[in-house]
Amino acid sequence: MNIAAHLADAKIVGVDLKECRIHKEKPNKTVCEFFEIGLGRTGSRSVAQAVKNMGIDIQHGLARCEECEKDVALKTAQGRYDFALYSYFEYSGNVAHVHWKQLVEAFPQSKFILTMRPIKDWLDAWENKRSAHRRNMERFKKSLGQEFPLTWGIVYQLKMFGMVGFNRNVWGHVFERHNHEVREYFGPSDRLLVLNVFEQRSQDIWNQLGKFIGREPLKGDFPHIHFREKIQ
């Protein structure tokens, strides 16, 4: 199967942003100060919670509702990066994993955070999501017959990993390649912060993060937020 051709022909559900409550209530921003570009399960939610604890408005995901998420997915699929931004600190998730280089160019004043963790622990965390991988595979099979529209999660897996479902060798290679390419691209730069919230001491993380985002570092334990746990 030609995955690229299938993605080009597949139907992604449309969006009408006029019906989005967030668009009605909050004006769009044209500049975003920070993006997080570490792959999922590397502590991005923990960093998001920490940033919020430091008094900065954050958004985990580029959008605050399903309609906005569709808008982001559709525009990035078309090579456009003029989607709506709402907060000072945007946690961009899957879109940024695939399009981080374009975001670096589209937002030249922005800074980026690369969250990391030991590769074995990362692979184990994803391998434990067997039920989610099975659901994605079933949805993908239905989409091949156009019985089911592609979800952004499936499109993301195809673009990021070249497959739907989990394979330790493939995912491990992509994980290492992504982290290497990000660090190689930025080189020594004040636009990139690399954090490992699983192995670094709490105060070291607070100090690094505070300096990077221009806020006074906090004291005490660094927050560790589990996958899908709500940021308070």
Short mmCIF file of C-alpha atoms in Angstrom, two decimals:
data_model
loop_
_atom_site.label_atom_id
_atom_site.label_comp_id
_atom_site.label_asym_id
_atom_site.label_seq_id
_atom_site.Cartn_x
_atom_site.Cartn_y
_atom_site.Cartn_z
CA MET A 1 0.00 0.00 0.00
CA ASN A 2 1.18 3.52 -0.82
CA ILE A 3 0.75 5.30 2.52
CA ALA A 4 1.42 8.76 1.05
CA ALA A 5 -1.26 8.28 -1.59
CA HIS A 6 -3.72 6.98 0.98
CA LEU A 7 -3.13 10.02 3.20
CA ALA A 8 -3.62 12.33 0.23
CA ASP A 9 -6.92 10.70 -0.73
CA ALA A 10 -8.28 10.11 2.77
CA LYS A 11 -11.06 12.24 4.12
CA ILE A 12 -10.37 14.15 7.33
CA VAL A 13 -13.52 15.51 8.95
CA GLY A 14 -14.05 19.20 8.18
CA VAL A 15 -14.28 22.05 10.66
CA ASP A 16 -16.30 25.24 11.09
CA LEU A 17 -14.45 27.50 13.50
CA LYS A 18 -17.38 29.94 13.62
CA GLU A 19 -19.04 27.41 15.91
CA CYS A 20 -16.07 27.21 18.28
CA ARG A 21 -16.76 28.86 21.64
CA ILE A 22 -13.08 29.54 22.24
CA HIS A 23 -12.78 31.45 18.96
CA LYS A 24 -15.71 33.61 20.01
CA GLU A 25 -14.39 34.33 23.50
CA LYS A 26 -10.65 34.77 22.98
CA PRO A 27 -8.79 36.68 20.26
CA ASN A 28 -6.15 34.75 18.34
CA LYS A 29 -2.47 35.39 19.01
CA THR A 30 0.03 35.79 16.20
CA VAL A 31 3.07 34.87 18.28
CA CYS A 32 3.68 31.95 20.60
CA GLU A 33 6.60 32.17 23.01
CA PHE A 34 7.22 28.48 23.70
CA PHE A 35 6.60 25.08 22.13
CA GLU A 36 7.25 21.61 23.59
CA ILE A 37 8.56 19.17 20.98
CA GLY A 38 9.49 16.05 22.96
CA LEU A 39 7.62 12.89 21.93
CA GLY A 40 4.71 11.68 24.03
CA ARG A 41 5.45 9.92 27.33
CA THR A 42 8.60 11.98 27.93
CA GLY A 43 7.20 14.19 30.68
CA SER A 44 5.55 16.94 28.66
CA ARG A 45 2.49 17.07 30.92
CA SER A 46 4.74 17.32 33.98
CA VAL A 47 6.56 20.28 32.43
CA ALA A 48 3.21 21.84 31.49
CA GLN A 49 2.02 21.55 35.10
CA ALA A 50 5.30 23.03 36.34
CA VAL A 51 5.00 26.00 33.98
CA LYS A 52 1.43 26.61 35.15
CA ASN A 53 2.59 26.43 38.77
CA MET A 54 5.06 29.19 37.89
CA GLY A 55 2.16 31.42 36.87
CA ILE A 56 2.18 31.13 33.07
CA ASP A 57 -0.90 30.38 30.97
CA ILE A 58 -0.34 27.07 29.20
CA GLN A 59 -2.09 24.91 26.64
CA HIS A 60 -1.27 21.23 26.30
CA GLY A 61 -2.14 20.74 22.65
CA LEU A 62 -2.37 23.47 20.04
CA ALA A 63 -6.12 23.81 20.48
CA ARG A 64 -8.69 23.88 23.23
CA CYS A 65 -11.52 22.03 21.55
CA GLU A 66 -12.07 19.31 18.96
CA GLU A 67 -12.94 21.79 16.22
CA CYS A 68 -9.71 23.71 16.77
CA GLU A 69 -7.71 20.48 16.71
CA LYS A 70 -9.22 19.66 13.32
CA ASP A 71 -8.30 23.13 12.09
CA VAL A 72 -4.68 22.60 13.15
CA ALA A 73 -4.55 19.14 11.55
CA LEU A 74 -6.06 20.34 8.28
CA LYS A 75 -3.82 23.39 7.96
CA THR A 76 -0.59 21.58 8.78
CA ALA A 77 -1.54 18.88 6.27
CA GLN A 78 -1.70 21.72 3.71
CA GLY A 79 1.64 23.15 4.80
CA ARG A 80 0.01 26.11 6.58
CA TYR A 81 0.93 27.30 10.07
CA ASP A 82 -1.51 30.20 10.51
CA PHE A 83 -3.69 28.31 12.98
CA ALA A 84 -5.07 29.96 16.10
CA LEU A 85 -2.90 30.30 19.19
CA TYR A 86 -4.38 31.26 22.53
CA SER A 87 -1.84 31.14 25.29
CA TYR A 88 1.58 32.43 26.23
CA PHE A 89 2.94 28.90 26.49
CA GLU A 90 1.69 26.43 23.87
CA TYR A 91 2.15 22.69 24.44
CA SER A 92 1.83 21.51 20.90
CA GLY A 93 1.90 17.72 21.16
CA ASN A 94 1.61 15.53 18.07
CA VAL A 95 1.51 18.36 15.54
CA ALA A 96 4.86 19.69 16.75
CA HIS A 97 6.48 16.25 16.73
CA VAL A 98 5.88 16.02 12.98
CA HIS A 99 6.20 19.71 12.05
CA TRP A 100 8.72 21.08 14.56
CA LYS A 101 11.10 22.41 11.89
CA GLN A 102 8.26 24.32 10.24
CA LEU A 103 7.23 25.74 13.62
CA VAL A 104 10.81 26.88 14.26
CA GLU A 105 10.69 28.82 10.99
CA ALA A 106 7.10 30.03 11.34
CA PHE A 107 7.70 31.38 14.85
CA PRO A 108 11.27 32.76 14.76
CA GLN A 109 10.97 34.45 18.17
CA SER A 110 9.78 31.31 19.92
CA LYS A 111 11.72 28.90 22.12
CA PHE A 112 11.44 25.11 22.23
CA ILE A 113 11.61 22.47 24.96
CA LEU A 114 12.71 18.92 24.17
CA THR A 115 11.65 16.49 26.90
CA MET A 116 13.49 13.17 26.98
CA ARG A 117 13.74 9.94 28.99
CA PRO A 118 15.67 6.64 28.76
CA ILE A 119 14.63 4.84 25.58
CA LYS A 120 13.80 1.53 27.28
CA ASP A 121 11.44 3.24 29.74
CA TRP A 122 9.84 5.18 26.87
CA LEU A 123 9.26 2.04 24.82
CA ASP A 124 7.88 0.18 27.84
CA ALA A 125 5.42 3.02 28.49
CA TRP A 126 4.09 2.87 24.94
CA GLU A 127 4.05 -0.91 24.78
CA ASN A 128 1.71 -0.92 27.79
CA LYS A 129 -0.88 0.90 25.66
CA ARG A 130 -1.79 -2.26 23.75
CA SER A 131 -5.55 -1.55 23.69
CA ALA A 132 -5.01 1.88 22.14
CA HIS A 133 -2.74 0.41 19.47
CA ARG A 134 -5.40 -2.20 18.61
CA ARG A 135 -8.08 0.51 18.31
CA ASN A 136 -5.89 2.55 15.96
CA MET A 137 -5.25 -0.50 13.79
CA GLU A 138 -8.96 -1.29 13.50
CA ARG A 139 -9.76 2.32 12.61
CA PHE A 140 -7.01 2.35 10.02
CA LYS A 141 -8.34 -0.83 8.39
CA LYS A 142 -11.81 0.73 8.17
CA SER A 143 -10.39 3.92 6.68
CA LEU A 144 -8.80 1.91 3.84
CA GLY A 145 -12.32 1.08 2.69
CA GLN A 146 -13.45 4.65 3.37
CA GLU A 147 -15.87 3.34 5.99
CA PHE A 148 -14.20 5.38 8.68
CA PRO A 149 -12.46 8.78 8.34
CA LEU A 150 -8.83 8.95 9.39
CA THR A 151 -8.34 10.40 12.86
CA TRP A 152 -5.45 12.74 13.56
CA GLY A 153 -3.96 10.06 15.84
CA ILE A 154 -3.72 7.64 12.92
CA VAL A 155 -2.36 10.30 10.56
CA TYR A 156 0.23 11.19 13.21
CA GLN A 157 1.39 7.59 13.57
CA LEU A 158 1.70 7.20 9.81
CA LYS A 159 3.66 10.42 9.42
CA MET A 160 5.83 9.98 12.49
CA PHE A 161 6.47 6.23 12.49
CA GLY A 162 5.44 5.14 8.97
CA MET A 163 3.06 2.59 10.46
CA VAL A 164 -0.05 2.13 12.58
CA GLY A 165 0.44 0.15 15.77
CA PHE A 166 3.51 -0.39 17.90
CA ASN A 167 6.87 -1.95 17.05
CA ARG A 168 9.77 -1.55 19.47
CA ASN A 169 12.45 -1.47 16.77
CA VAL A 170 10.67 1.07 14.59
CA TRP A 171 9.50 3.31 17.41
CA GLY A 172 12.88 3.14 19.13
CA HIS A 173 14.63 4.21 15.92
CA VAL A 174 12.22 7.13 15.42
CA PHE A 175 12.62 8.20 19.06
CA GLU A 176 16.40 8.34 18.83
CA ARG A 177 16.33 9.97 15.38
CA HIS A 178 13.88 12.67 16.51
CA ASN A 179 15.92 13.60 19.58
CA HIS A 180 19.17 13.60 17.60
CA GLU A 181 17.76 15.72 14.76
CA VAL A 182 16.32 18.32 17.14
CA ARG A 183 19.58 18.73 19.04
CA GLU A 184 21.63 18.71 15.84
CA TYR A 185 19.37 21.33 14.23
CA PHE A 186 19.58 23.82 17.10
CA GLY A 187 23.17 23.15 18.15
CA PRO A 188 24.30 25.39 21.04
CA SER A 189 21.31 27.72 21.21
CA ASP A 190 19.31 29.67 23.76
CA ARG A 191 16.16 28.68 21.82
CA LEU A 192 16.29 25.04 22.97
CA LEU A 193 16.04 23.53 26.44
CA VAL A 194 16.56 19.77 26.88
CA LEU A 195 14.94 18.30 30.00
CA ASN A 196 14.88 14.81 31.47
CA VAL A 197 12.35 15.04 34.30
CA PHE A 198 12.75 11.33 35.06
CA GLU A 199 16.44 11.43 35.99
CA GLN A 200 17.27 15.03 36.94
CA ARG A 201 16.91 16.35 40.50
CA SER A 202 13.79 18.41 41.14
CA GLN A 203 15.63 21.63 41.98
CA ASP A 204 17.86 21.31 38.92
CA ILE A 205 14.74 21.05 36.73
CA TRP A 206 13.11 24.05 38.44
CA ASN A 207 16.29 26.11 37.97
CA GLN A 208 16.71 25.23 34.30
CA LEU A 209 13.05 25.75 33.47
CA GLY A 210 12.78 29.01 35.38
CA LYS A 211 15.83 30.47 33.66
CA PHE A 212 14.59 29.37 30.23
CA ILE A 213 11.08 30.85 30.53
CA GLY A 214 12.12 33.89 32.54
CA ARG A 215 10.43 33.03 35.83
CA GLU A 216 11.66 32.60 39.40
CA PRO A 217 12.39 28.89 40.04
CA LEU A 218 10.11 27.19 42.53
CA LYS A 219 11.22 25.00 45.44
CA GLY A 220 10.18 21.48 46.37
CA ASP A 221 9.28 18.39 44.38
CA PHE A 222 8.82 18.69 40.64
CA PRO A 223 5.26 17.66 39.61
CA HIS A 224 4.97 14.34 37.80
CA ILE A 225 1.71 14.14 35.85
CA HIS A 226 0.69 10.80 34.35
CA PHE A 227 -0.50 10.37 30.76
CA ARG A 228 -4.06 11.74 30.32
CA GLU A 229 -4.06 13.12 33.87
CA LYS A 230 -5.60 16.59 33.85
CA ILE A 231 -3.33 19.56 34.38
CA GLN A 232 -4.59 21.52 37.39
#
